[in-house]
N, CA, C and O of each residue as an XYZ file, in Angstrom:
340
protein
N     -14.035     -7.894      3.575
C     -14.056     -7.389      2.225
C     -12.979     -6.320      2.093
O     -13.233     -5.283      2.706
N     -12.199     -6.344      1.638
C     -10.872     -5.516      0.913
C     -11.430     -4.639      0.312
O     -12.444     -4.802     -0.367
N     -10.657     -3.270      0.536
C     -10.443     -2.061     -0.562
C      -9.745     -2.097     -1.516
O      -8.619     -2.317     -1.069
N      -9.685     -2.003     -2.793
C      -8.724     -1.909     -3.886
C      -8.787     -0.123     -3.892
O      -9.616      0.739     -3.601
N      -7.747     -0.165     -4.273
C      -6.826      1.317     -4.466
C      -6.281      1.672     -5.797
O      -5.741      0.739     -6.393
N      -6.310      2.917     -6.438
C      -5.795      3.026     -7.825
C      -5.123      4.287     -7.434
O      -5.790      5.023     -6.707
N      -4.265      4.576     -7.676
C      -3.091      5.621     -8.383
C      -3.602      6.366     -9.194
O      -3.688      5.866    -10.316
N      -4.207      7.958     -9.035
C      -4.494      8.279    -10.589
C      -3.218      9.781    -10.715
O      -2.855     10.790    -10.110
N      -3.004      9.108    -11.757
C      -1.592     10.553    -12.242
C      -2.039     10.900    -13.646
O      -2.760     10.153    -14.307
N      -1.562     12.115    -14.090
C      -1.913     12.020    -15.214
C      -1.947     11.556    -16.335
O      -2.906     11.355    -17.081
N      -0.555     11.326    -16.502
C       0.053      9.731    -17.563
C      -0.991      8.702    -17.378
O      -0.733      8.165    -16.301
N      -2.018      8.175    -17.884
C      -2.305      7.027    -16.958
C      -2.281      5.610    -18.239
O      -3.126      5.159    -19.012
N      -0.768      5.258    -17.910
C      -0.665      4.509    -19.391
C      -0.937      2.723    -18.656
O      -1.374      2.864    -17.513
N      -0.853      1.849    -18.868
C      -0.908      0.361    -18.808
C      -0.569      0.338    -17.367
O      -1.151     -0.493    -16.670
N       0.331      1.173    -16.800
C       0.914      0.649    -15.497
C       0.547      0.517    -14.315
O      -0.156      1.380    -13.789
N       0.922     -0.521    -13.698
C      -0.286     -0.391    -12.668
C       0.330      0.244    -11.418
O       1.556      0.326    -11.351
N      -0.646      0.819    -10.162
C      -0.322      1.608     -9.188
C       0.916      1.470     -8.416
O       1.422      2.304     -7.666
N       1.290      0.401     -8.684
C       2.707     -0.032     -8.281
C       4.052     -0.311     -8.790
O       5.149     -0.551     -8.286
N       3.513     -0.177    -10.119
C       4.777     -0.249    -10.940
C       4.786      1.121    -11.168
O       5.840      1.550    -11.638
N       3.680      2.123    -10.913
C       4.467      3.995    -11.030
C       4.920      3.981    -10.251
O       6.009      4.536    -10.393
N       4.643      3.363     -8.575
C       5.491      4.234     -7.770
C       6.667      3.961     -7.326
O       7.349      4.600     -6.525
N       7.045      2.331     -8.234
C       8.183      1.761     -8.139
C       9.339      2.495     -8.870
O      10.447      2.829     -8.450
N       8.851      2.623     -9.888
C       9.563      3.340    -10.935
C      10.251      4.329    -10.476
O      11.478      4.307    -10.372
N       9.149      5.764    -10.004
C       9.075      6.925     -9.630
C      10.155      6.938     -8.677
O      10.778      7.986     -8.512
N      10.543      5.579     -7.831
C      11.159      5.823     -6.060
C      12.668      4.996     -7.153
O      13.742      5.066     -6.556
N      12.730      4.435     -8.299
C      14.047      3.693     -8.792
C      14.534      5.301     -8.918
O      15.483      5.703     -8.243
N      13.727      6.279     -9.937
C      14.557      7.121    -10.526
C      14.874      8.441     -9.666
O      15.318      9.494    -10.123
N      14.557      8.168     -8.332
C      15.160      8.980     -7.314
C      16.401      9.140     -6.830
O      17.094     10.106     -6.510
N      16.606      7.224     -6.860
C      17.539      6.495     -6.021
C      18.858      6.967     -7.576
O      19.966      7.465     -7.374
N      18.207      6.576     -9.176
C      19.307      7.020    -10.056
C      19.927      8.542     -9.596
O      21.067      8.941     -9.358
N      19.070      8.951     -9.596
C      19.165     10.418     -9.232
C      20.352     11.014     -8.055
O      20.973     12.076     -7.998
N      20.337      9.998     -7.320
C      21.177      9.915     -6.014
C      20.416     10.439     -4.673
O      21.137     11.066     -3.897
N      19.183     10.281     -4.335
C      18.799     10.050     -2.888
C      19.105      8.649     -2.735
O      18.993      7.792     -3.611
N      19.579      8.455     -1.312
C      19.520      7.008     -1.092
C      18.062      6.557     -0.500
O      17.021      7.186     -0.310
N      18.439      5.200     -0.294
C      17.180      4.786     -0.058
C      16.745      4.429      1.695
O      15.646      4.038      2.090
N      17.919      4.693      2.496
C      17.848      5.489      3.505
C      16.746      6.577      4.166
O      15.887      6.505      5.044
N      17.414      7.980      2.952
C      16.770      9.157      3.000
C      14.934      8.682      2.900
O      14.096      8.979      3.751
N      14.717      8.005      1.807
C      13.626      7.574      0.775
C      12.444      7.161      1.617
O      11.297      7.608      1.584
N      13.237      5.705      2.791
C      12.362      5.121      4.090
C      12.158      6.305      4.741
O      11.005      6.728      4.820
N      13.146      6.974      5.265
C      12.907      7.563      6.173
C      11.611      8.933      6.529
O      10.746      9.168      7.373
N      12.244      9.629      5.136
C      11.512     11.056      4.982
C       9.333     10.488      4.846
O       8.324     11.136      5.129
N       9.511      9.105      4.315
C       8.366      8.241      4.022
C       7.629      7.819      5.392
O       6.422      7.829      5.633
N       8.605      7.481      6.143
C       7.975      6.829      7.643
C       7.863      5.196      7.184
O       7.045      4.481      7.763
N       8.722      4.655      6.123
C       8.612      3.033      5.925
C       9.646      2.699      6.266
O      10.549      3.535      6.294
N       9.877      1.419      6.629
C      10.905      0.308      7.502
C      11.661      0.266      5.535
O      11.066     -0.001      4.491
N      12.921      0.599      5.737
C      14.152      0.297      4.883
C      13.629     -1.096      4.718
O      12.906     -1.214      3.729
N      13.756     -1.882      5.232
C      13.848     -3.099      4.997
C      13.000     -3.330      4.180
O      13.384     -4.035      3.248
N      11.716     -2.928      4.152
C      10.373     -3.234      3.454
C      10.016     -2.688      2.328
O       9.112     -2.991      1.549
N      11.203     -1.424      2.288
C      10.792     -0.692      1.140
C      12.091     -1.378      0.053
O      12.109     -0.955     -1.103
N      13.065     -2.353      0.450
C      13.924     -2.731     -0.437
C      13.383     -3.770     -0.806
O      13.497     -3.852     -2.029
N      12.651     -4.927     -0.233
C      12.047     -6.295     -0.589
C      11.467     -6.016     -1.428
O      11.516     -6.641     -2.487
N      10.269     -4.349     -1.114
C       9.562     -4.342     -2.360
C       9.514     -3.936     -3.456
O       8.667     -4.038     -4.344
N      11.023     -3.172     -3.349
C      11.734     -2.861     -4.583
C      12.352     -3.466     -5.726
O      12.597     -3.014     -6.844
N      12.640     -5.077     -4.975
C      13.540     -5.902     -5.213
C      12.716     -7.079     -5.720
O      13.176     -8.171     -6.052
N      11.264     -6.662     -5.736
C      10.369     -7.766     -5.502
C      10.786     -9.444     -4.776
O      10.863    -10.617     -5.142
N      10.912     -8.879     -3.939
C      11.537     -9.979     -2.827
C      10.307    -10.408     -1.907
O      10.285    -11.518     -1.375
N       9.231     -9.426     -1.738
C       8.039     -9.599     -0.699
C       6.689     -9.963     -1.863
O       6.158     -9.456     -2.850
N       6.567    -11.259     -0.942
C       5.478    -11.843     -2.477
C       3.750    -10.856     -1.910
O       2.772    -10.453     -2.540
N       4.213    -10.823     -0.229
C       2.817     -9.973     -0.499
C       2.855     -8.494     -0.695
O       1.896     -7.851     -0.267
N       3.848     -7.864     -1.292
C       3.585     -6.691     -1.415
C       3.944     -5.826     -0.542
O       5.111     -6.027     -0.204
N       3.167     -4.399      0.308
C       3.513     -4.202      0.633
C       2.219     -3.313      1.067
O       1.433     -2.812      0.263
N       2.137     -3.204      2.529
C       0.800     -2.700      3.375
C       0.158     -1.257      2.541
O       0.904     -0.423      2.028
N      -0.837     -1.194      2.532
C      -1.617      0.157      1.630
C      -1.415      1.447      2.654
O      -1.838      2.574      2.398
N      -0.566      1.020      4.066
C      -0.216      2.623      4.765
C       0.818      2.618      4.298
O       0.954      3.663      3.663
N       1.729      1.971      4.240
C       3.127      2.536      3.438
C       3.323      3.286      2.189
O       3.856      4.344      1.856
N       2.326      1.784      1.314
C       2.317      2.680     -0.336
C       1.387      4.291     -0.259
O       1.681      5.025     -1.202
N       0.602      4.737      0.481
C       0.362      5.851      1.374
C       1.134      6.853      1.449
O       1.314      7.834      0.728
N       1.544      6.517      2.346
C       3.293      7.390      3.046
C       4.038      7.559      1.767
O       4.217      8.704      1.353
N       4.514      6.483      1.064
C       5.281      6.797     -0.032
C       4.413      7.603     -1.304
O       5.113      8.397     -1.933
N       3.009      7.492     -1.737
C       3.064      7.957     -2.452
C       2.683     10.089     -1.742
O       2.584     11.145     -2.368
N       2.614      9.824     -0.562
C       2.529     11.419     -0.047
C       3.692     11.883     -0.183
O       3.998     13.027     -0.519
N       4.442     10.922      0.101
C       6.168     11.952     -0.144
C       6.249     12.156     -1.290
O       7.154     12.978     -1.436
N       5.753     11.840     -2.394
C       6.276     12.429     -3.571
C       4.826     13.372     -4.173
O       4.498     13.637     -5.329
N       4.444     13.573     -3.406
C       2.393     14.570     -3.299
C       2.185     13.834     -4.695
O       2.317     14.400     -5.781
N       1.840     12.490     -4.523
C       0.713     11.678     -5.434
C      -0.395     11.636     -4.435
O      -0.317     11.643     -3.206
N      -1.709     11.580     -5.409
C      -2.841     11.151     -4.069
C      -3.340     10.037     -4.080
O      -4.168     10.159     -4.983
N      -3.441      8.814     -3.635
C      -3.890      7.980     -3.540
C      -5.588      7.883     -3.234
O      -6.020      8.411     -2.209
N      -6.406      7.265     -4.065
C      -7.786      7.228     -4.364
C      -8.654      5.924     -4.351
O      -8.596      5.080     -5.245
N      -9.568      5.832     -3.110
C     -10.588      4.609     -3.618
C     -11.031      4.263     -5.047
O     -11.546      5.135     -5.747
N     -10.844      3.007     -5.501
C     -11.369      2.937     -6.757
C     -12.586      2.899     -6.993
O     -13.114      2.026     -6.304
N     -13.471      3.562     -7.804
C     -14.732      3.275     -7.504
C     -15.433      2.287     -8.577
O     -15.221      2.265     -9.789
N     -16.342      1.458     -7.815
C     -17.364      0.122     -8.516
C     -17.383      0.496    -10.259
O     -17.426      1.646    -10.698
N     -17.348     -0.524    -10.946
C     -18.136     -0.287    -12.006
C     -19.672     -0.765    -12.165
O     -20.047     -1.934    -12.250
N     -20.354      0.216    -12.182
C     -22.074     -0.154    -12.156
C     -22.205     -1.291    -13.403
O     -21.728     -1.277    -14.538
N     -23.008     -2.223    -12.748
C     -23.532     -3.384    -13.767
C     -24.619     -3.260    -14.070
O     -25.141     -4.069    -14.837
């Protein structure tokens, strides 16, 4: 049985937990960190963090990475909790 995971930031508009932190890590890279710096300071494999940038990796991308990445930028990542029926 799988954990699902939610992103909570304050914005919390349509997007889902992965399209903020996709976003969030594009407008770094505009910004001019490379994406080098980005893996690294993160503790994720370059490689993995460009597929999933690039949406090149159909499965995504492991919930310790999106982790790591969202600690480098101090987001907190949160169990989602049940909705009671």
């Amino acid at each position: 049985q799988g954990r699902v995971f939610l992103l909570l930031l304050r914005n919390n508009n349509n997007m889902t937990p992965s399209e903020k932190l996709k976003k969030r890590i594009l407008k770094m890279i505009a910004d001019g960190t490379n994406l080098f710096r980005i893996s690294k300071s993160a503790g994720v494999d370059r490689c993995t963090l460009k597929r999933w940038l690039n949406d090149e990796s159909p499965r995504g991308m492991s919930v310790t990475a999106f982790d790591r990445l969202c600690e480098m930028i101090d987001w907190d990542l949160y169990p989602r909790r049940k909705k009671k029926e």
